[in-house]
mmCIF file of C-alpha atoms and ligand atoms in Angstrom:
data_model
loop_
_atom_site.group_PDB
_atom_site.id
_atom_site.type_symbol
_atom_site.label_atom_id
_atom_site.label_comp_id
_atom_site.label_asym_id
_atom_site.label_seq_id
_atom_site.Cartn_x
_atom_site.Cartn_y
_atom_site.Cartn_z
ATOM 1 C CA UNK A 1 16.634 -8.478 121.675
ATOM 2 C CA UNK A 2 18.769 -5.281 121.962
ATOM 3 C CA UNK A 3 17.499 -2.394 124.113
ATOM 4 C CA UNK A 4 16.760 -0.432 120.913
ATOM 5 C CA UNK A 5 14.818 -3.356 119.450
ATOM 6 C CA UNK A 6 12.812 -3.495 122.687
ATOM 7 C CA UNK A 7 11.947 0.205 122.278
ATOM 8 C CA UNK A 8 10.876 -0.470 118.683
ATOM 9 C CA UNK A 9 8.763 -3.469 119.635
ATOM 10 C CA UNK A 10 6.950 -1.446 122.291
ATOM 11 C CA UNK A 11 6.421 1.440 119.860
ATOM 12 C CA UNK A 12 5.071 -1.000 117.251
ATOM 13 C CA UNK A 13 2.523 -2.516 119.615
ATOM 14 C CA UNK A 14 1.363 0.806 121.045
ATOM 15 C CA UNK A 15 1.161 2.552 117.654
ATOM 16 C CA UNK A 16 -0.962 -0.268 116.246
ATOM 17 C CA UNK A 17 -3.339 -0.205 119.241
ATOM 18 C CA UNK A 18 -3.524 3.597 119.115
ATOM 19 C CA UNK A 19 -4.087 3.616 115.354
ATOM 20 C CA UNK A 20 -6.936 1.150 115.638
ATOM 21 C CA UNK A 21 -8.539 3.326 118.334
ATOM 22 C CA UNK A 22 -8.229 6.389 116.079
ATOM 23 C CA UNK A 23 -9.782 4.468 113.179
ATOM 24 C CA UNK A 24 -12.694 3.237 115.324
ATOM 25 C CA UNK A 25 -13.388 6.693 116.706
ATOM 26 C CA UNK A 26 -13.378 8.193 113.204
ATOM 27 C CA UNK A 27 -15.947 5.614 112.098
ATOM 28 C CA UNK A 28 -18.125 6.629 115.064
ATOM 29 C CA UNK A 29 -17.966 10.293 114.026
ATOM 30 C CA UNK A 30 -15.401 13.009 114.705
ATOM 31 C CA UNK A 31 -15.793 15.646 117.429
ATOM 32 C CA UNK A 32 -13.735 18.849 117.269
ATOM 33 C CA UNK A 33 -12.750 19.435 120.891
ATOM 34 C CA UNK A 34 -10.949 22.785 120.522
ATOM 35 C CA UNK A 35 -8.737 24.990 118.382
ATOM 36 C CA UNK A 36 -5.115 25.720 119.335
ATOM 37 C CA UNK A 37 -2.636 28.087 117.646
ATOM 38 C CA UNK A 38 -5.108 29.282 115.018
ATOM 39 C CA UNK A 39 -8.748 28.718 114.018
ATOM 40 C CA UNK A 40 -7.625 26.062 111.547
ATOM 41 C CA UNK A 41 -5.447 24.290 114.142
ATOM 42 C CA UNK A 42 -8.009 21.861 115.514
ATOM 43 C CA UNK A 43 -7.785 19.080 118.050
ATOM 44 C CA UNK A 44 -10.346 16.322 118.083
ATOM 45 C CA UNK A 45 -11.525 14.331 121.071
ATOM 46 C CA UNK A 46 -9.818 11.360 119.427
ATOM 47 C CA UNK A 47 -6.434 13.168 119.388
ATOM 48 C CA UNK A 48 -6.699 13.540 123.148
ATOM 49 C CA UNK A 49 -8.024 10.012 123.772
ATOM 50 C CA UNK A 50 -5.389 8.386 121.565
ATOM 51 C CA UNK A 51 -2.542 10.302 123.215
ATOM 52 C CA UNK A 52 -3.886 9.368 126.652
ATOM 53 C CA UNK A 53 -3.844 5.697 125.607
ATOM 54 C CA UNK A 54 -0.267 5.948 124.300
ATOM 55 C CA UNK A 55 0.882 7.779 127.416
ATOM 56 C CA UNK A 56 -0.718 5.206 129.717
ATOM 57 C CA UNK A 57 0.750 2.224 127.850
ATOM 58 C CA UNK A 58 4.235 3.789 127.876
ATOM 59 C CA UNK A 59 4.043 4.722 131.561
ATOM 60 C CA UNK A 60 2.985 1.173 132.416
ATOM 61 C CA UNK A 61 5.778 -0.405 130.380
ATOM 62 C CA UNK A 62 8.540 2.112 131.062
ATOM 63 C CA UNK A 63 7.647 4.294 134.079
ATOM 64 C CA UNK A 64 11.047 6.039 134.234
ATOM 65 C CA UNK A 65 10.955 7.374 130.665
ATOM 66 C CA UNK A 66 10.029 10.925 129.717
ATOM 67 C CA UNK A 67 7.093 11.894 127.502
ATOM 68 C CA UNK A 68 6.664 14.719 124.988
ATOM 69 C CA UNK A 69 3.257 14.720 123.284
ATOM 70 C CA UNK A 70 1.381 17.114 121.039
ATOM 71 C CA UNK A 71 -1.747 17.222 123.173
ATOM 72 C CA UNK A 72 -0.694 16.612 126.777
ATOM 73 C CA UNK A 73 2.720 18.259 126.906
ATOM 74 C CA UNK A 74 6.035 17.122 128.295
ATOM 75 C CA UNK A 75 7.179 15.265 131.403
ATOM 76 C CA UNK A 76 10.854 14.708 132.168
ATOM 77 C CA UNK A 77 11.907 11.144 132.937
ATOM 78 C CA UNK A 78 14.913 9.691 134.776
ATOM 79 C CA UNK A 79 15.943 6.983 132.305
ATOM 80 C CA UNK A 80 17.438 9.259 129.632
ATOM 81 C CA UNK A 81 14.782 8.090 127.146
ATOM 82 C CA UNK A 82 11.905 10.350 126.058
ATOM 83 C CA UNK A 83 8.908 9.324 123.936
ATOM 84 C CA UNK A 84 7.961 11.960 121.346
ATOM 85 C CA UNK A 85 4.374 11.379 120.226
ATOM 86 C CA UNK A 86 1.897 12.761 117.717
ATOM 87 C CA UNK A 87 -1.274 10.745 118.358
ATOM 88 C CA UNK A 88 -2.937 11.702 115.074
ATOM 89 C CA UNK A 89 -0.591 13.410 112.624
ATOM 90 C CA UNK A 90 -2.794 14.815 109.900
ATOM 91 C CA UNK A 91 -5.588 15.910 112.200
ATOM 92 C CA UNK A 92 -7.356 17.987 109.558
ATOM 93 C CA UNK A 93 -7.302 15.005 107.166
ATOM 94 C CA UNK A 94 -8.697 12.896 110.014
ATOM 95 C CA UNK A 95 -11.487 15.394 110.667
ATOM 96 C CA UNK A 96 -12.450 15.464 106.979
ATOM 97 C CA UNK A 97 -12.292 11.685 106.588
ATOM 98 C CA UNK A 98 -9.203 11.739 104.365
ATOM 99 C CA UNK A 99 -7.245 8.505 105.110
ATOM 100 C CA UNK A 100 -3.794 10.204 105.108
ATOM 101 C CA UNK A 101 -3.184 10.338 108.855
ATOM 102 C CA UNK A 102 -0.816 8.436 111.135
ATOM 103 C CA UNK A 103 0.235 7.722 114.704
ATOM 104 C CA UNK A 104 3.852 8.825 115.148
ATOM 105 C CA UNK A 105 5.893 7.451 118.074
ATOM 106 C CA UNK A 106 9.635 7.993 118.556
ATOM 107 C CA UNK A 107 12.002 7.058 121.377
ATOM 108 C CA UNK A 108 14.897 9.512 121.715
ATOM 109 C CA UNK A 109 17.838 9.706 124.106
ATOM 110 C CA UNK A 110 19.331 12.874 125.566
ATOM 111 C CA UNK A 111 17.660 16.210 126.056
ATOM 112 C CA UNK A 112 14.087 16.153 124.666
ATOM 113 C CA UNK A 113 14.957 18.892 122.182
ATOM 114 C CA UNK A 114 15.169 18.185 118.418
ATOM 115 C CA UNK A 115 18.604 19.758 117.987
ATOM 116 C CA UNK A 116 20.029 17.766 120.906
ATOM 117 C CA UNK A 117 18.314 14.366 121.020
ATOM 118 C CA UNK A 118 19.381 11.162 119.256
ATOM 119 C CA UNK A 119 16.488 9.187 117.877
ATOM 120 C CA UNK A 120 16.783 5.483 118.726
ATOM 121 C CA UNK A 121 13.518 4.070 117.368
ATOM 122 C CA UNK A 122 10.661 5.481 115.324
ATOM 123 C CA UNK A 123 7.286 4.155 114.190
ATOM 124 C CA UNK A 124 4.708 5.799 111.926
ATOM 125 C CA UNK A 125 1.475 3.793 111.556
ATOM 126 C CA UNK A 126 -1.231 4.745 109.049
ATOM 127 C CA UNK A 127 -4.253 2.715 110.222
ATOM 128 C CA UNK A 128 -6.487 3.361 107.205
ATOM 129 C CA UNK A 129 -3.734 2.118 104.892
ATOM 130 C CA UNK A 130 -2.415 -0.627 107.208
ATOM 131 C CA UNK A 131 1.128 0.646 106.619
ATOM 132 C CA UNK A 132 3.668 0.553 109.445
ATOM 133 C CA UNK A 133 6.876 2.459 108.761
ATOM 134 C CA UNK A 134 9.639 1.853 111.279
ATOM 135 C CA UNK A 135 13.348 2.240 111.947
ATOM 136 C CA UNK A 136 15.980 1.894 114.635
ATOM 137 C CA UNK A 137 19.285 3.767 114.758
ATOM 138 C CA UNK A 138 21.651 1.653 112.668
ATOM 139 C CA UNK A 139 18.947 -0.923 111.945
ATOM 140 C CA UNK A 140 17.647 0.406 108.645
ATOM 141 C CA UNK A 141 14.203 1.635 107.663
ATOM 142 C CA UNK A 142 11.285 -0.684 106.915
ATOM 143 C CA UNK A 143 7.696 -0.730 105.744
ATOM 144 C CA UNK A 144 5.617 -3.579 107.159
ATOM 145 C CA UNK A 145 2.367 -4.309 105.345
ATOM 146 C CA UNK A 146 0.337 -7.479 106.081
ATOM 147 C CA UNK A 147 3.156 -8.633 108.377
ATOM 148 C CA UNK A 148 5.651 -8.525 105.500
ATOM 149 C CA UNK A 149 8.578 -6.126 106.233
ATOM 150 C CA UNK A 150 10.332 -4.625 103.219
ATOM 151 C CA UNK A 151 13.548 -2.624 103.455
ATOM 152 C CA UNK A 152 13.313 1.020 102.402
ATOM 153 C CA UNK A 153 16.003 2.839 100.426
ATOM 154 C CA UNK A 154 15.842 6.426 99.208
ATOM 155 C CA UNK A 155 16.645 6.489 95.447
ATOM 156 C CA UNK A 156 19.932 8.355 94.916
ATOM 157 C CA UNK A 157 18.758 10.494 92.002
ATOM 158 C CA UNK A 158 15.533 12.318 91.151
ATOM 159 C CA UNK A 159 14.197 11.559 87.644
ATOM 160 C CA UNK A 160 15.252 13.715 84.690
ATOM 161 C CA UNK A 161 11.638 14.917 84.462
ATOM 162 C CA UNK A 162 12.107 16.652 87.807
ATOM 163 C CA UNK A 163 11.428 15.784 91.436
ATOM 164 C CA UNK A 164 8.055 14.849 92.901
ATOM 165 C CA UNK A 165 7.993 17.125 95.941
ATOM 166 C CA UNK A 166 5.668 17.563 98.908
ATOM 167 C CA UNK A 167 5.187 20.436 101.269
ATOM 168 C CA UNK A 168 2.711 21.868 103.756
ATOM 169 C CA UNK A 169 1.279 25.162 104.892
ATOM 170 C CA UNK A 170 0.902 26.544 108.387
ATOM 171 C CA UNK A 171 -2.356 26.912 110.235
ATOM 172 C CA UNK A 172 -1.753 30.666 110.582
ATOM 173 C CA UNK A 173 -2.894 32.469 107.396
ATOM 174 C CA UNK A 174 -0.219 35.115 108.017
ATOM 175 C CA UNK A 175 2.429 32.517 107.120
ATOM 176 C CA UNK A 176 0.921 31.561 103.770
ATOM 177 C CA UNK A 177 2.588 34.281 101.668
ATOM 178 C CA UNK A 178 6.023 33.107 102.812
ATOM 179 C CA UNK A 179 5.092 29.455 102.299
ATOM 180 C CA UNK A 180 3.861 30.153 98.767
ATOM 181 C CA UNK A 181 6.986 32.184 97.938
ATOM 182 C CA UNK A 182 9.077 29.192 99.082
ATOM 183 C CA UNK A 183 7.065 26.933 96.755
ATOM 184 C CA UNK A 184 7.761 29.365 93.896
ATOM 185 C CA UNK A 185 11.511 29.167 94.532
ATOM 186 C CA UNK A 186 11.441 25.362 94.576
ATOM 187 C CA UNK A 187 9.149 24.661 91.609
ATOM 188 C CA UNK A 188 11.935 24.828 88.953
ATOM 189 C CA UNK A 189 13.249 21.597 90.576
ATOM 190 C CA UNK A 190 9.862 19.863 90.527
ATOM 191 C CA UNK A 191 7.892 17.735 88.116
ATOM 192 C CA UNK A 192 4.912 18.224 90.426
ATOM 193 C CA UNK A 193 3.940 19.040 94.005
ATOM 194 C CA UNK A 194 1.893 17.145 96.580
ATOM 195 C CA UNK A 195 0.320 18.425 99.780
ATOM 196 C CA UNK A 196 -0.461 15.228 101.710
ATOM 197 C CA UNK A 197 -1.259 16.879 105.055
ATOM 198 C CA UNK A 198 0.723 14.629 107.392
ATOM 199 C CA UNK A 199 4.378 15.451 107.928
ATOM 200 C CA UNK A 200 5.203 12.010 109.322
ATOM 201 C CA UNK A 201 3.770 10.380 106.175
ATOM 202 C CA UNK A 202 5.539 12.916 103.926
ATOM 203 C CA UNK A 203 8.826 11.892 105.545
ATOM 204 C CA UNK A 204 8.035 8.157 105.301
ATOM 205 C CA UNK A 205 7.115 8.576 101.636
ATOM 206 C CA UNK A 206 10.550 10.106 100.978
ATOM 207 C CA UNK A 207 12.082 7.060 102.712
ATOM 208 C CA UNK A 208 9.946 4.761 100.537
ATOM 209 C CA UNK A 209 10.742 6.573 97.270
ATOM 210 C CA UNK A 210 7.109 7.656 96.860
ATOM 211 C CA UNK A 211 8.317 11.260 97.011
ATOM 212 C CA UNK A 212 11.695 12.568 95.862
ATOM 213 C CA UNK A 213 11.713 15.348 98.438
ATOM 214 C CA UNK A 214 9.744 17.139 101.131
ATOM 215 C CA UNK A 215 10.068 20.570 102.698
ATOM 216 C CA UNK A 216 7.938 22.459 105.197
ATOM 217 C CA UNK A 217 8.213 25.351 107.605
ATOM 218 C CA UNK A 218 6.496 25.260 110.996
ATOM 219 C CA UNK A 219 6.709 21.610 112.022
ATOM 220 C CA UNK A 220 6.612 20.640 115.668
ATOM 221 C CA UNK A 221 9.014 18.083 117.182
ATOM 222 C CA UNK A 222 6.323 15.367 117.294
ATOM 223 C CA UNK A 223 5.618 15.834 113.563
ATOM 224 C CA UNK A 224 9.130 14.826 112.492
ATOM 225 C CA UNK A 225 10.742 12.875 115.377
ATOM 226 C CA UNK A 226 9.954 9.391 114.000
ATOM 227 C CA UNK A 227 9.819 10.229 110.291
ATOM 228 C CA UNK A 228 13.240 11.893 110.288
ATOM 229 C CA UNK A 229 14.874 8.735 111.674
ATOM 230 C CA UNK A 230 13.062 6.622 109.071
ATOM 231 C CA UNK A 231 14.370 8.844 106.233
ATOM 232 C CA UNK A 232 17.942 8.812 107.563
ATOM 233 C CA UNK A 233 17.919 5.023 108.070
ATOM 234 C CA UNK A 234 16.698 4.701 104.461
ATOM 235 C CA UNK A 235 19.798 6.602 103.314
ATOM 236 C CA UNK A 236 18.172 9.984 102.906
ATOM 237 C CA UNK A 237 19.171 13.300 104.434
ATOM 238 C CA UNK A 238 17.039 15.356 106.808
ATOM 239 C CA UNK A 239 17.796 18.881 107.947
ATOM 240 C CA UNK A 240 16.490 22.366 108.469
ATOM 241 C CA UNK A 241 18.050 25.785 107.938
ATOM 242 C CA UNK A 242 21.515 25.491 106.367
ATOM 243 C CA UNK A 243 23.576 23.163 108.548
ATOM 244 C CA UNK A 244 20.741 22.732 111.048
ATOM 245 C CA UNK A 245 18.489 19.964 112.244
ATOM 246 C CA UNK A 246 14.776 19.747 111.254
ATOM 247 C CA UNK A 247 12.586 22.120 113.212
ATOM 248 C CA UNK A 248 10.078 24.935 113.341
ATOM 249 C CA UNK A 249 12.082 27.154 110.963
ATOM 250 C CA UNK A 250 12.351 24.505 108.245
ATOM 251 C CA UNK A 251 12.411 20.781 107.576
ATOM 252 C CA UNK A 252 13.877 19.338 104.358
ATOM 253 C CA UNK A 253 14.131 15.623 103.478
ATOM 254 C CA UNK A 254 15.541 14.089 100.287
ATOM 255 C CA UNK A 255 18.470 12.150 98.860
ATOM 256 C CA UNK A 256 21.689 14.136 99.369
ATOM 257 C CA UNK A 257 21.896 15.481 95.810
ATOM 258 C CA UNK A 258 18.346 16.824 95.782
ATOM 259 C CA UNK A 259 18.619 17.957 99.409
ATOM 260 C CA UNK A 260 21.434 20.352 98.450
ATOM 261 C CA UNK A 261 19.420 21.718 95.509
ATOM 262 C CA UNK A 262 16.330 22.199 97.701
ATOM 263 C CA UNK A 263 18.394 23.886 100.425
ATOM 264 C CA UNK A 264 19.869 26.313 97.865
ATOM 265 C CA UNK A 265 16.503 27.064 96.239
ATOM 266 C CA UNK A 266 14.767 27.628 99.596
ATOM 267 C CA UNK A 267 17.512 29.842 101.026
ATOM 268 C CA UNK A 268 16.045 33.334 101.015
ATOM 269 C CA UNK A 269 19.396 35.173 101.246
HETATM 270 C C1 LIP B 301 0.225 18.626 110.695
HETATM 271 C C2 LIP B 301 1.432 18.235 109.889
HETATM 272 C C3 LIP B 301 1.338 18.813 108.480
HETATM 273 C C4 LIP B 301 1.289 20.307 108.567
HETATM 274 C C5 LIP B 301 0.088 20.724 109.369
HETATM 275 C C6 LIP B 301 0.109 20.106 110.780
HETATM 276 P P1 LIP B 301 -0.979 17.792 112.895
HETATM 277 O O1 LIP B 301 0.335 18.076 111.984
HETATM 278 O O2 LIP B 301 1.529 16.826 109.830
HETATM 279 O O3 LIP B 301 2.435 18.435 107.680
HETATM 280 O O4 LIP B 301 1.246 20.864 107.280
HETATM 281 O O5 LIP B 301 0.070 22.125 109.459
HETATM 282 O O6 LIP B 301 1.201 20.624 111.494
HETATM 283 O O7 LIP B 301 -1.401 19.155 113.408
HETATM 284 O O8 LIP B 301 -2.017 17.194 112.044
HETATM 285 O O9 LIP B 301 -0.499 16.888 114.006
#
């Protein structure tokens, strides 16, 4: 097994265990533990418990690696590898009992900064759907369902009827006017729009051809770290502001042809 395959195998096992914990806790009843950047930006007790489980399992298996998690922050390692983790991506869906949520775990090398790291392995596990999306750098992108892995490839062209697009809106109401204006600029390219509520699943759905494209402003590194690798290994393109990497300012994912059209439509200048 290559070192990257070992990272993937560990991410697989931990994401599955963490996803099952999240699912069990949801069945027991959700508890909103706090709000963060805005009133709508909630964190549940399960978010914190699931991240603690992931962090403990990683520290036990790979004590010299760094960690960068949504709920418990960052810790520099000495190995050159950092784990970028969103314990429950789609927290609001989780709180409302909507099954579209996922555990996102990525292993990156280099500085733990989205514009400077190289993603080596990424796993996005949706426990309510039993779907495990995964990729390694150079190893392709896969969806494993019922222990059957199937290779993912982003379709090269959006249908003549227009692209099925997904997006998201920030927790801060002050950002909604800009988000809605961006949707208005993009809609001429679309056959329809989806708002799934989990960035990691939006990205995996582009990789799986369930969406033709996805764009969103305001994502955090843990939202896109694994999903971006999965899209790129499926032959798609992921970026941000023109010529940039995905990040807080903007994340776009699509096949190259549609990516360029989305980038042009979104550009506000
Ligand atoms: C969420 C993203 C979603 C975005 C939400 C939020 P969280 O992540 O997955 O795409 O629209 O505002 O950032 O907070 O559930 O981990």
